[in-house]
Amino acid sequence: MIKSLLYKLSGTLLSLIRRRIRHKNPLHKPLINRHIYTFIIIRKRIRLHIGTSCCIYSKYTKKTQKQLNRIPNL
């Protein structure tokens, strides 16, 4: 219950941050970008804990894996 709530909360935060960045500068400051990736990693971990279907998880990782490889360790 708590984990699913946390997951939803992190999702809303993620979308809010993304929206803020798009308004403020289209070139995405690398620092804020790093925060987004930490959120993505947190969400992925929570998603594993919740135990949602594997296909959703694999779809999600395929999308973010390329982006995650581009940035340094958080």
PDB file of C-alpha atoms in Angstrom:
ATOM      1  CA  MET A   1       0.000   0.000   0.000  1.00  0.00           C
ATOM      2  CA  ILE A   2       2.675   2.487   1.046  1.00  0.00           C
ATOM      3  CA  LYS A   3       4.919   1.468  -1.843  1.00  0.00           C
ATOM      4  CA  SER A   4       2.182   1.943  -4.432  1.00  0.00           C
ATOM      5  CA  LEU A   5       1.390   5.372  -2.976  1.00  0.00           C
ATOM      6  CA  LEU A   6       5.070   6.265  -3.107  1.00  0.00           C
ATOM      7  CA  TYR A   7       5.165   5.109  -6.717  1.00  0.00           C
ATOM      8  CA  LYS A   8       2.216   7.325  -7.650  1.00  0.00           C
ATOM      9  CA  LEU A   9       3.732  10.256  -5.798  1.00  0.00           C
ATOM     10  CA  SER A  10       7.077   9.889  -7.548  1.00  0.00           C
ATOM     11  CA  GLY A  11       5.213   9.743 -10.862  1.00  0.00           C
ATOM     12  CA  THR A  12       3.435  13.027 -10.218  1.00  0.00           C
ATOM     13  CA  LEU A  13       6.702  14.624  -9.092  1.00  0.00           C
ATOM     14  CA  LEU A  14       8.394  13.357 -12.229  1.00  0.00           C
ATOM     15  CA  SER A  15       5.751  14.855 -14.497  1.00  0.00           C
ATOM     16  CA  LEU A  16       5.821  18.142 -12.580  1.00  0.00           C
ATOM     17  CA  ILE A  17       9.599  18.420 -12.882  1.00  0.00           C
ATOM     18  CA  ARG A  18       9.450  17.610 -16.596  1.00  0.00           C
ATOM     19  CA  ARG A  19       6.768  20.237 -17.135  1.00  0.00           C
ATOM     20  CA  ARG A  20       8.737  22.864 -15.203  1.00  0.00           C
ATOM     21  CA  ILE A  21      11.838  22.203 -17.304  1.00  0.00           C
ATOM     22  CA  ARG A  22       9.950  22.448 -20.582  1.00  0.00           C
ATOM     23  CA  HIS A  23       8.609  25.838 -19.554  1.00  0.00           C
ATOM     24  CA  LYS A  24      11.829  27.252 -18.181  1.00  0.00           C
ATOM     25  CA  ASN A  25      14.386  26.084 -20.735  1.00  0.00           C
ATOM     26  CA  PRO A  26      14.015  23.734 -23.671  1.00  0.00           C
ATOM     27  CA  LEU A  27      17.665  22.608 -23.483  1.00  0.00           C
ATOM     28  CA  HIS A  28      17.283  20.733 -20.162  1.00  0.00           C
ATOM     29  CA  LYS A  29      19.877  21.676 -17.571  1.00  0.00           C
ATOM     30  CA  PRO A  30      21.991  18.585 -16.825  1.00  0.00           C
ATOM     31  CA  LEU A  31      21.532  18.939 -13.053  1.00  0.00           C
ATOM     32  CA  ILE A  32      17.735  18.827 -13.237  1.00  0.00           C
ATOM     33  CA  ASN A  33      18.030  16.056 -15.799  1.00  0.00           C
ATOM     34  CA  ARG A  34      19.958  13.998 -13.252  1.00  0.00           C
ATOM     35  CA  HIS A  35      17.145  14.443 -10.744  1.00  0.00           C
ATOM     36  CA  ILE A  36      14.694  13.057 -13.276  1.00  0.00           C
ATOM     37  CA  TYR A  37      16.846   9.957 -13.747  1.00  0.00           C
ATOM     38  CA  THR A  38      17.039   9.390  -9.995  1.00  0.00           C
ATOM     39  CA  PHE A  39      13.244   9.493  -9.931  1.00  0.00           C
ATOM     40  CA  ILE A  40      13.119   6.993 -12.794  1.00  0.00           C
ATOM     41  CA  ILE A  41      15.454   4.645 -10.906  1.00  0.00           C
ATOM     42  CA  ILE A  42      13.396   4.986  -7.710  1.00  0.00           C
ATOM     43  CA  ARG A  43      10.219   4.254  -9.662  1.00  0.00           C
ATOM     44  CA  LYS A  44      11.799   1.213 -11.279  1.00  0.00           C
ATOM     45  CA  ARG A  45      12.846  -0.159  -7.877  1.00  0.00           C
ATOM     46  CA  ILE A  46       9.381   0.397  -6.422  1.00  0.00           C
ATOM     47  CA  ARG A  47       7.807  -1.193  -9.474  1.00  0.00           C
ATOM     48  CA  LEU A  48       9.928  -4.290  -8.899  1.00  0.00           C
ATOM     49  CA  HIS A  49       8.830  -4.404  -5.266  1.00  0.00           C
ATOM     50  CA  ILE A  50       5.162  -4.023  -6.123  1.00  0.00           C
ATOM     51  CA  GLY A  51       5.573  -6.969  -8.479  1.00  0.00           C
ATOM     52  CA  THR A  52       3.651  -5.622 -11.447  1.00  0.00           C
ATOM     53  CA  SER A  53       3.703  -7.659 -14.642  1.00  0.00           C
ATOM     54  CA  CYS A  54       7.108  -8.277 -16.189  1.00  0.00           C
ATOM     55  CA  CYS A  55       6.130  -7.094 -19.655  1.00  0.00           C
ATOM     56  CA  ILE A  56       5.287  -3.600 -18.367  1.00  0.00           C
ATOM     57  CA  TYR A  57       8.608  -3.513 -16.531  1.00  0.00           C
ATOM     58  CA  SER A  58      10.627  -4.631 -19.567  1.00  0.00           C
ATOM     59  CA  LYS A  59       8.872  -2.039 -21.762  1.00  0.00           C
ATOM     60  CA  TYR A  60       9.729   0.610 -19.194  1.00  0.00           C
ATOM     61  CA  THR A  61      13.406  -0.378 -18.965  1.00  0.00           C
ATOM     62  CA  LYS A  62      13.862  -0.473 -22.740  1.00  0.00           C
ATOM     63  CA  LYS A  63      12.736   3.137 -22.938  1.00  0.00           C
ATOM     64  CA  THR A  64      14.964   4.418 -20.149  1.00  0.00           C
ATOM     65  CA  GLN A  65      18.007   2.189 -20.564  1.00  0.00           C
ATOM     66  CA  LYS A  66      19.540   4.236 -23.390  1.00  0.00           C
ATOM     67  CA  GLN A  67      19.026   7.440 -21.412  1.00  0.00           C
ATOM     68  CA  LEU A  68      20.457   5.909 -18.252  1.00  0.00           C
ATOM     69  CA  ASN A  69      23.590   4.754 -20.068  1.00  0.00           C
ATOM     70  CA  ARG A  70      24.280   8.301 -21.203  1.00  0.00           C
ATOM     71  CA  ILE A  71      24.526   9.839 -17.719  1.00  0.00           C
ATOM     72  CA  PRO A  72      27.235   9.267 -15.077  1.00  0.00           C
ATOM     73  CA  ASN A  73      26.571   7.290 -11.891  1.00  0.00           C
ATOM     74  CA  LEU A  74      24.149   9.084  -9.623  1.00  0.00           C
TER      75      LEU A  74
END
